[in-house]
PDB file of C-alpha atoms and ligand atoms in Angstrom:
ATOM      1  CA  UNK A   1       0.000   0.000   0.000  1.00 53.00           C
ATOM      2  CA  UNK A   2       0.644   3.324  -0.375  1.00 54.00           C
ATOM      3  CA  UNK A   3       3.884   3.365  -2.521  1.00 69.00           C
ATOM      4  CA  UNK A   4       4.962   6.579  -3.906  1.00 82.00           C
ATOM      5  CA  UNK A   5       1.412   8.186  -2.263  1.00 87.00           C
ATOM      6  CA  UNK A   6       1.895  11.234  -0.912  1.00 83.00           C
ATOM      7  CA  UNK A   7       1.369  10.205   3.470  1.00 85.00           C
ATOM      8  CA  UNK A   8       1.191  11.810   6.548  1.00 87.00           C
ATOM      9  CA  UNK A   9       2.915  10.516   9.851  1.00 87.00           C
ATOM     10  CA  UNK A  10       2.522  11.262  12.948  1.00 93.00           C
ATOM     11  CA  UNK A  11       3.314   9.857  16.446  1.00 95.00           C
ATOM     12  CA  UNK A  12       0.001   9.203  18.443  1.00 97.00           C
ATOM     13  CA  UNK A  13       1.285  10.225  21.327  1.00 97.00           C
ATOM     14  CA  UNK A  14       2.061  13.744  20.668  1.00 98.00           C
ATOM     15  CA  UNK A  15      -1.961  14.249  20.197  1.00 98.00           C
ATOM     16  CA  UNK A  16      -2.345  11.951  23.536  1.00 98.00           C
ATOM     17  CA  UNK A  17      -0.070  14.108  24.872  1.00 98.00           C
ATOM     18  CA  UNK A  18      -2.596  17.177  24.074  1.00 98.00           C
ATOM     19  CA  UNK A  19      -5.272  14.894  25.233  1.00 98.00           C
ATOM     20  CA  UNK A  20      -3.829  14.311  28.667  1.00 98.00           C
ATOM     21  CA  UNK A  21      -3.409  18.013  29.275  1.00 98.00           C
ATOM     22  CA  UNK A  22      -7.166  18.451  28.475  1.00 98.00           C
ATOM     23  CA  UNK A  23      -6.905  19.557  25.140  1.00 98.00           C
ATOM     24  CA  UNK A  24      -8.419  18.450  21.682  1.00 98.00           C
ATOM     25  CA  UNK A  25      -5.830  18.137  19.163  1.00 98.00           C
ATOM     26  CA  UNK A  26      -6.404  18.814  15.035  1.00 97.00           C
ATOM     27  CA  UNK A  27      -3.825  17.683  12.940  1.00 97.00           C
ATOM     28  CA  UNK A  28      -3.006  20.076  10.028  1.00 96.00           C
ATOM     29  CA  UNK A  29      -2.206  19.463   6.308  1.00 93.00           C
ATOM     30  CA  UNK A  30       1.261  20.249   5.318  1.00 89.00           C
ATOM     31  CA  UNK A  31       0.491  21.576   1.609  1.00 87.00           C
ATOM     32  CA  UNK A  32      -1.196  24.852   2.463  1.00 90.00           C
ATOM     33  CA  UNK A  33      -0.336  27.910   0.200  1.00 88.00           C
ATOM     34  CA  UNK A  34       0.487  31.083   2.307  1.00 86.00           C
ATOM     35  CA  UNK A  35      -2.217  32.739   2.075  1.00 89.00           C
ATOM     36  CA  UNK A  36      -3.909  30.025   3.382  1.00 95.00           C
ATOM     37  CA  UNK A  37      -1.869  29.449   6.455  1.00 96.00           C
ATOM     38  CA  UNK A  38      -3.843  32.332   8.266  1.00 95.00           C
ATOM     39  CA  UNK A  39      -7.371  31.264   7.641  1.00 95.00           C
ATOM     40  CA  UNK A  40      -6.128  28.176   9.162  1.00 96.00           C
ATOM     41  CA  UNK A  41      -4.429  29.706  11.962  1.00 96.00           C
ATOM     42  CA  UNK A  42      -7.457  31.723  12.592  1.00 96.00           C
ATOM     43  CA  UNK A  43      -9.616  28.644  13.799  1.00 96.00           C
ATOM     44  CA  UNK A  44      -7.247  27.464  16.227  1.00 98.00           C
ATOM     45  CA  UNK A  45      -6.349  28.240  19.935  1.00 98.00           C
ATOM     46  CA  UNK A  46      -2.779  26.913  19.640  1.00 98.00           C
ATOM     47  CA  UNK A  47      -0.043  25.424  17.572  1.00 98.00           C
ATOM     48  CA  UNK A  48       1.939  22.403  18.367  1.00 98.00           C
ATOM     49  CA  UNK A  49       5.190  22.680  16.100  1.00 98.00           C
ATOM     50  CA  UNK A  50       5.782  18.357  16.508  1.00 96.00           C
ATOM     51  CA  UNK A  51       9.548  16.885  15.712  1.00 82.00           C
ATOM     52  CA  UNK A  52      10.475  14.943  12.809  1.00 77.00           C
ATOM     53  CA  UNK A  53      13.161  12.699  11.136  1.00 82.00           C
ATOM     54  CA  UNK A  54      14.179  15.016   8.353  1.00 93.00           C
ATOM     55  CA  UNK A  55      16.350  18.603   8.932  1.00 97.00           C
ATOM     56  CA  UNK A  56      15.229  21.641   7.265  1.00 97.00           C
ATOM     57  CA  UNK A  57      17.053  22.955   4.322  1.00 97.00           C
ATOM     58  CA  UNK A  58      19.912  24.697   5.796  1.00 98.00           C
ATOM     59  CA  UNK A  59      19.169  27.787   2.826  1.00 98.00           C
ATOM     60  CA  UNK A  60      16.378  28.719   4.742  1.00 98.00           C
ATOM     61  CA  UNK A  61      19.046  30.266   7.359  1.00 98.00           C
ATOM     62  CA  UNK A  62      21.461  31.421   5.007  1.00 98.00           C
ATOM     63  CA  UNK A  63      23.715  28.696   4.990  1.00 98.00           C
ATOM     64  CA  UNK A  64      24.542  25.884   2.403  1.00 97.00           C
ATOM     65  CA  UNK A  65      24.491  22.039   3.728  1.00 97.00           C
ATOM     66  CA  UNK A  66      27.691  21.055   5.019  1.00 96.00           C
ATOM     67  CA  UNK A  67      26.854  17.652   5.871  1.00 96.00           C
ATOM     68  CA  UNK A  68      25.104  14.328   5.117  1.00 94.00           C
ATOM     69  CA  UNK A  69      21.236  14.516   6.317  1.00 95.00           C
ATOM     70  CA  UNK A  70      17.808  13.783   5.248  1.00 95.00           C
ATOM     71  CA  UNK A  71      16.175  17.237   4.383  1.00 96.00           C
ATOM     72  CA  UNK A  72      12.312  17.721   5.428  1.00 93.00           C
ATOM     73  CA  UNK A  73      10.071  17.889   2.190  1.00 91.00           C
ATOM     74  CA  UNK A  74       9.682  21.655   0.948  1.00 92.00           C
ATOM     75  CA  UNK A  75       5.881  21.243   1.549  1.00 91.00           C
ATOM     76  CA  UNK A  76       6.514  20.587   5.104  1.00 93.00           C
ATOM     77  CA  UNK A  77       9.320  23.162   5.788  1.00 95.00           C
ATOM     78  CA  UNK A  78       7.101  26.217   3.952  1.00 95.00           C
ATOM     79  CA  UNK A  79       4.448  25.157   6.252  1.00 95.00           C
ATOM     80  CA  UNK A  80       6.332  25.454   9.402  1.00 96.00           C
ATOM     81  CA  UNK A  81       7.884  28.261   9.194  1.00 97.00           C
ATOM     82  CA  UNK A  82       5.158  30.046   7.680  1.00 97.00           C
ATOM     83  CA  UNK A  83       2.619  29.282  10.366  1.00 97.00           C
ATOM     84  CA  UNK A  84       5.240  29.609  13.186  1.00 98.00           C
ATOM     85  CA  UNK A  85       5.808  33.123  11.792  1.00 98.00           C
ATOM     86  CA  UNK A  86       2.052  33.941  12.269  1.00 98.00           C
ATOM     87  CA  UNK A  87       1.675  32.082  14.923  1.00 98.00           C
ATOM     88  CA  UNK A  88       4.523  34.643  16.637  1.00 98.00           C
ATOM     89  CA  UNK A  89       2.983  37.660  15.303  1.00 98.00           C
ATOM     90  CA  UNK A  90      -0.072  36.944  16.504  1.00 97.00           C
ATOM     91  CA  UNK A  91       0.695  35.802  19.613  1.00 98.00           C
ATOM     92  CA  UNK A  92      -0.666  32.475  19.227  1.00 98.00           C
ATOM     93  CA  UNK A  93       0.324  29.972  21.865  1.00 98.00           C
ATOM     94  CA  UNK A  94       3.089  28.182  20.125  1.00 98.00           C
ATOM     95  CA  UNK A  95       4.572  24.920  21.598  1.00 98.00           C
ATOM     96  CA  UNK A  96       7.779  23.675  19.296  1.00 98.00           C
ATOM     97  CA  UNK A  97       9.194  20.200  20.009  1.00 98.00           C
ATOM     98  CA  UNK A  98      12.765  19.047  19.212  1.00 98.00           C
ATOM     99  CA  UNK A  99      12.293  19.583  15.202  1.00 97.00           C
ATOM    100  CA  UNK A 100       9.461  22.138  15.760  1.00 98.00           C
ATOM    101  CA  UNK A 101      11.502  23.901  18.229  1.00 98.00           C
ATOM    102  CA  UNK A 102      14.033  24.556  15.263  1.00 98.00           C
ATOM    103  CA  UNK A 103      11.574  25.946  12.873  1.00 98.00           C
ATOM    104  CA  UNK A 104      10.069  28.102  15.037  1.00 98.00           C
ATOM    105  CA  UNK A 105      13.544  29.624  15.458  1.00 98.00           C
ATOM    106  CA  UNK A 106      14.605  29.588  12.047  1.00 98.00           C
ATOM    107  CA  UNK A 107      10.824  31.076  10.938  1.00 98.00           C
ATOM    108  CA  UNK A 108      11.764  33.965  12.795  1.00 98.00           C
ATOM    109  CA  UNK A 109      15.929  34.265  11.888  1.00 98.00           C
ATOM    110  CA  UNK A 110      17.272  31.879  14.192  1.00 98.00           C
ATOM    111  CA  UNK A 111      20.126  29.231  12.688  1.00 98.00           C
ATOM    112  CA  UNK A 112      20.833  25.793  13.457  1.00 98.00           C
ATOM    113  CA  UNK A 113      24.000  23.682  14.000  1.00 98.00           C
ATOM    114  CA  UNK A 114      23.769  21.530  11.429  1.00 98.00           C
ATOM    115  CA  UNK A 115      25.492  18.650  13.028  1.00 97.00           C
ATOM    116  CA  UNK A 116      26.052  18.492  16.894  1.00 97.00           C
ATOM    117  CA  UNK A 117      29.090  15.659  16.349  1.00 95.00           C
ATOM    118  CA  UNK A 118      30.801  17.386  13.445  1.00 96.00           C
ATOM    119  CA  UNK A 119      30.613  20.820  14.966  1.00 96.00           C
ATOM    120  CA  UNK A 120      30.640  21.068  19.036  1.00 95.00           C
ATOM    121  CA  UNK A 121      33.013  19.183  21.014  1.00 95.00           C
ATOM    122  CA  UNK A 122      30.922  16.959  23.596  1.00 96.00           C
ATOM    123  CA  UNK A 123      30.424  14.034  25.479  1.00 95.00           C
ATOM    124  CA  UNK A 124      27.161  14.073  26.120  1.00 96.00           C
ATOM    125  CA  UNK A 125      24.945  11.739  23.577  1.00 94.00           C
ATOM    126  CA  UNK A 126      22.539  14.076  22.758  1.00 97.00           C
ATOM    127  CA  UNK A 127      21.442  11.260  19.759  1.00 96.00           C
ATOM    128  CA  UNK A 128      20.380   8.600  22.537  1.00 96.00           C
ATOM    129  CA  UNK A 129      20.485   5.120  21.346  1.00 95.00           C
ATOM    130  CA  UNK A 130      18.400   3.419  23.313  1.00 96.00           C
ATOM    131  CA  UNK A 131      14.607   4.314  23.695  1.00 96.00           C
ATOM    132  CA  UNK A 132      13.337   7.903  24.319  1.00 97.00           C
ATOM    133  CA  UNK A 133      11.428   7.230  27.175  1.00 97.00           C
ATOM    134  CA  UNK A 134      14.250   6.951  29.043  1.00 98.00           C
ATOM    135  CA  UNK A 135      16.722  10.414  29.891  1.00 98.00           C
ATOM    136  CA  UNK A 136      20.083  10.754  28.972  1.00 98.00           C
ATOM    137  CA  UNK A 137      21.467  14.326  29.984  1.00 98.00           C
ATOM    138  CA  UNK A 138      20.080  17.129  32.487  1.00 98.00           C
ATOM    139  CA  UNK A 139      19.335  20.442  31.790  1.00 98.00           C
ATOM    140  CA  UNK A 140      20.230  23.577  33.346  1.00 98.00           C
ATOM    141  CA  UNK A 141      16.558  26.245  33.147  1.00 98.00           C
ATOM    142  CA  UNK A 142      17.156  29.790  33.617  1.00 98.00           C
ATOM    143  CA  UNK A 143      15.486  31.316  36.563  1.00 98.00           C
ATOM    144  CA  UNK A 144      12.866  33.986  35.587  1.00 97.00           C
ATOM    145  CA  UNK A 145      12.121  32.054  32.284  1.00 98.00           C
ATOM    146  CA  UNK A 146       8.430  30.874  31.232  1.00 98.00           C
ATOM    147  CA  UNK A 147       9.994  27.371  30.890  1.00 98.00           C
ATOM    148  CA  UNK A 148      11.229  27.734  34.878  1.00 98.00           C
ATOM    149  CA  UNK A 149       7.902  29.334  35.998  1.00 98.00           C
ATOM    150  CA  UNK A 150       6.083  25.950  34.161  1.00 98.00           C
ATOM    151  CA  UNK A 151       8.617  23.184  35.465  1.00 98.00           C
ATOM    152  CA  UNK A 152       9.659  24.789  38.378  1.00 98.00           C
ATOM    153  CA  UNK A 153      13.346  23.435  38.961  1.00 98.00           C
ATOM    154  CA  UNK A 154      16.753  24.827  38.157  1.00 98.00           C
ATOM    155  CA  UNK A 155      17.453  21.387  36.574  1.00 98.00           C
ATOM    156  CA  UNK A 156      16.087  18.534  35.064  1.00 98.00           C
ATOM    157  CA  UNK A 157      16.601  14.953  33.448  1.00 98.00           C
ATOM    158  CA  UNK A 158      15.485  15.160  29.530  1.00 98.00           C
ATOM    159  CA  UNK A 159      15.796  12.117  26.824  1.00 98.00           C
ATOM    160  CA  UNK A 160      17.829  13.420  23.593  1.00 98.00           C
ATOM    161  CA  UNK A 161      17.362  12.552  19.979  1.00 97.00           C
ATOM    162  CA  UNK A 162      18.962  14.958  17.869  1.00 97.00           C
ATOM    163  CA  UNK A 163      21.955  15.834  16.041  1.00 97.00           C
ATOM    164  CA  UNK A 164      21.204  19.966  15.213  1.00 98.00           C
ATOM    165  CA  UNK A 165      20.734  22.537  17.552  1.00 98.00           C
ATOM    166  CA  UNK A 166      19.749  25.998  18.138  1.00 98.00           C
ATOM    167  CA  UNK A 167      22.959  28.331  17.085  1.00 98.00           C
ATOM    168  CA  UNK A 168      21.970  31.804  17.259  1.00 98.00           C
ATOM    169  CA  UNK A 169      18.293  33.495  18.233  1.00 98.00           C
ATOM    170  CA  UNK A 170      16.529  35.941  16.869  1.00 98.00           C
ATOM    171  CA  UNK A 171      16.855  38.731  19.099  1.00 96.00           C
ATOM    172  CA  UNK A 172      13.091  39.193  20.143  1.00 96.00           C
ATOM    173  CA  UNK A 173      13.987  35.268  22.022  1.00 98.00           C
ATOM    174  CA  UNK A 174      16.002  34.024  24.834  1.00 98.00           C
ATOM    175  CA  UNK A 175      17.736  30.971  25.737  1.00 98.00           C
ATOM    176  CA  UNK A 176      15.940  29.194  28.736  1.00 98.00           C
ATOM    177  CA  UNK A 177      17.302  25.978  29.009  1.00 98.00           C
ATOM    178  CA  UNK A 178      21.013  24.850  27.936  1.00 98.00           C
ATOM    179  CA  UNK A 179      22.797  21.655  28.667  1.00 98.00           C
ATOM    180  CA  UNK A 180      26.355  21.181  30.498  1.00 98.00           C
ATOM    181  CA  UNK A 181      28.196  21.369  27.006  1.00 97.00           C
ATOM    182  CA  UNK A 182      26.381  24.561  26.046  1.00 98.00           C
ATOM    183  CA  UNK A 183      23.836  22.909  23.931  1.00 98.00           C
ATOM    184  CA  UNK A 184      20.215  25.188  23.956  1.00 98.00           C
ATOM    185  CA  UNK A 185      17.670  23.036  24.787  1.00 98.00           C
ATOM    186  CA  UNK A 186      14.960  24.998  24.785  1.00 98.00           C
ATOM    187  CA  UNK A 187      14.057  28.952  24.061  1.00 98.00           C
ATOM    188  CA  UNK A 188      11.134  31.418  24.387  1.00 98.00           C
ATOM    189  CA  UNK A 189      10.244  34.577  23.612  1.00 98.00           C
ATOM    190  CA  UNK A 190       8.955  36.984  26.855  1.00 96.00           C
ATOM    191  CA  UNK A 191       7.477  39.417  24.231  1.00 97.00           C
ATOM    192  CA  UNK A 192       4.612  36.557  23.316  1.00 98.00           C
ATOM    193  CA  UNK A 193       2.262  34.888  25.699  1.00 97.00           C
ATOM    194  CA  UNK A 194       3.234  31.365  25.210  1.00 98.00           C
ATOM    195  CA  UNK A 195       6.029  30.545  22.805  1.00 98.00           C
ATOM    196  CA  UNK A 196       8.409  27.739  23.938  1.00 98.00           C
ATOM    197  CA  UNK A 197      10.131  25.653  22.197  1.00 98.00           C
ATOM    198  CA  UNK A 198      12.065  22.633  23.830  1.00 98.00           C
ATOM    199  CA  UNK A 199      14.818  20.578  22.138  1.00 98.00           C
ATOM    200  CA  UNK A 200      13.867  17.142  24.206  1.00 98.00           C
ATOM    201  CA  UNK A 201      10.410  15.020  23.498  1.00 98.00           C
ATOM    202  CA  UNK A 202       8.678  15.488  26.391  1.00 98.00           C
ATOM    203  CA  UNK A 203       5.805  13.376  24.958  1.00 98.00           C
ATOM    204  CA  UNK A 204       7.660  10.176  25.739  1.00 98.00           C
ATOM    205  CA  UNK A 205       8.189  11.211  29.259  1.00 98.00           C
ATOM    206  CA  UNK A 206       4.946  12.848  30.478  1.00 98.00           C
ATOM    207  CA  UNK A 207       3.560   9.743  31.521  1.00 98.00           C
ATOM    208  CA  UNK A 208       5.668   9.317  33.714  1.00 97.00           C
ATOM    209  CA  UNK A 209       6.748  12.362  34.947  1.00 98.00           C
ATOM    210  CA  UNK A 210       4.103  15.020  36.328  1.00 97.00           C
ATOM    211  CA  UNK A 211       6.993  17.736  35.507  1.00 98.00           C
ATOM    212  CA  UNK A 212       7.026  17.418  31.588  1.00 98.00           C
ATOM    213  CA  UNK A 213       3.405  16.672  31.934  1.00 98.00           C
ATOM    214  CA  UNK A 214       2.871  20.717  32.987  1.00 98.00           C
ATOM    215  CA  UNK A 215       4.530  21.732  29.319  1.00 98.00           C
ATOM    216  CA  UNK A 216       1.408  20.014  28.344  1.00 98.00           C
ATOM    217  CA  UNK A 217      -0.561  21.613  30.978  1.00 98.00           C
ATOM    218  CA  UNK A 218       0.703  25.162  30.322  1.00 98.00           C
ATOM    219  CA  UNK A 219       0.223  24.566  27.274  1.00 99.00           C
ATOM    220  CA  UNK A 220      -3.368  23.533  26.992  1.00 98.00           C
ATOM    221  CA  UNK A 221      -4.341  26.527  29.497  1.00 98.00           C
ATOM    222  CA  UNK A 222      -2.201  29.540  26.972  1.00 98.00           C
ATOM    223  CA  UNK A 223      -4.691  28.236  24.171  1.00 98.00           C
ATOM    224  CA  UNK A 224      -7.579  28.290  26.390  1.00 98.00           C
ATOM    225  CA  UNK A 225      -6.848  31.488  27.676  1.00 98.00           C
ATOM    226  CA  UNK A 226      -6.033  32.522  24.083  1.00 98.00           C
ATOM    227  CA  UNK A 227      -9.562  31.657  23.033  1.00 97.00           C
ATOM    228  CA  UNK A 228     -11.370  33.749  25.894  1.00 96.00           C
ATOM    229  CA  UNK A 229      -9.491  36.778  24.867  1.00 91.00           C
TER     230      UNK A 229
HETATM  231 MN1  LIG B 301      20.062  17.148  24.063  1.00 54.74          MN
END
């Protein structure tokens, strides 16, 4: 089945994730022309940004691809970054997640290292091998962040499963979260209601723990209170 079919994928549990926190996920199509992309953004009280196994193009930062990766579909990447860029304007309560988190910088003039190995000296796996619902590195959260006020804790225990990174944020962002090696693991932007994005999947941990379950949460209660305004 399916073939050379244009698909969509996407990992039940980031919508259970939703779900858990009391929300009720939509999942959007990825082939929506510009113009578009605000009529859609219109009906909706939030935007989950989800992770994925392709890397955008690294010309949509300015750069030219200096190593081997699989590069997201142009569909997908125009989407992204398009919505994410309303989404920030319009102070939409944005929630980016490892892949997302990326494309919500770059939408807005962040770059990315391309390739953690290749270009930061580090011991810390940040490509786990074994499975995600297990952690593999802390993080360090900067105090008078959104990400602290939601988690509560200077540090935490995330899983890792990338190989790019934030590099440089636009300025209207900050840096909340970094790990011991310098690695961002998660930014925001004070200027917006809700706009986080975090580098780990917390939707393979939130079962578990009732600290990445309040991303959810906080989440689910910036769309609701997005929706009453
Ligand atoms: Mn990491």
């Amino acid at each position: 089945m399916g073939g050379k079919e244009p698909t969509y994928f996407l990992r039940a549990r980031y919508l259970q994730a939703i779900q858990a926190a009391g929300g009720v996920p939509i999942v959007l199509p990825l082939d929506i022309a510009r113009s578009q992309q605000a009529l859609l953004l219109q009906r909706l009280d939030g935007l989950l940004v989800t992770g994925s196994g392709s890397d955008l193009s690294p010309r949509f930062y300015g750069e030219s691809q200096h190593y081997p990766f699989k590069k997201m579909s142009e569909a997908r990447a125009k989407m992204e970054l398009g919505l994410s860029k309303l989404a920030f304007e319009q102070q939409v309560p944005t929630l980016g997640i490892c892949g997302g988190m990326q494309s919500m910088n770059v939408a807005l003039g962040g770059t990315l290292i391309q390739d953690i190995p290749a270009q930061i000296e580090t011991k810390i796996q940040h490509l786990q091998k074994n499975s995600a619902e297990n952690t593999v590195h802390p993080i360090h959260i900067e105090p008078k962040t959104l990400l602290r006020r939601v988690i509560k804790k200077s540090s935490i225990p995330v899983n890792s499963s990338h190989h790019q990174s934030v590099k440089t944020v636009p300025r209207s962002f900050q840096i909340s979260a970094v790990a011991s090696d310098g690695v961002i693991e998660a930014i925001e932007a004070e200027s917006h209601p809700f706009w986080l994005g975090v580098q780990w999947h917390p939707e393979f941990l939130y079962r578990k723990d009732v600290l990445q379950k309040r991303l959810f949460s906080a989440f689910v209660k910036a769309a609701r209170d997005y929706a009453k305004s």
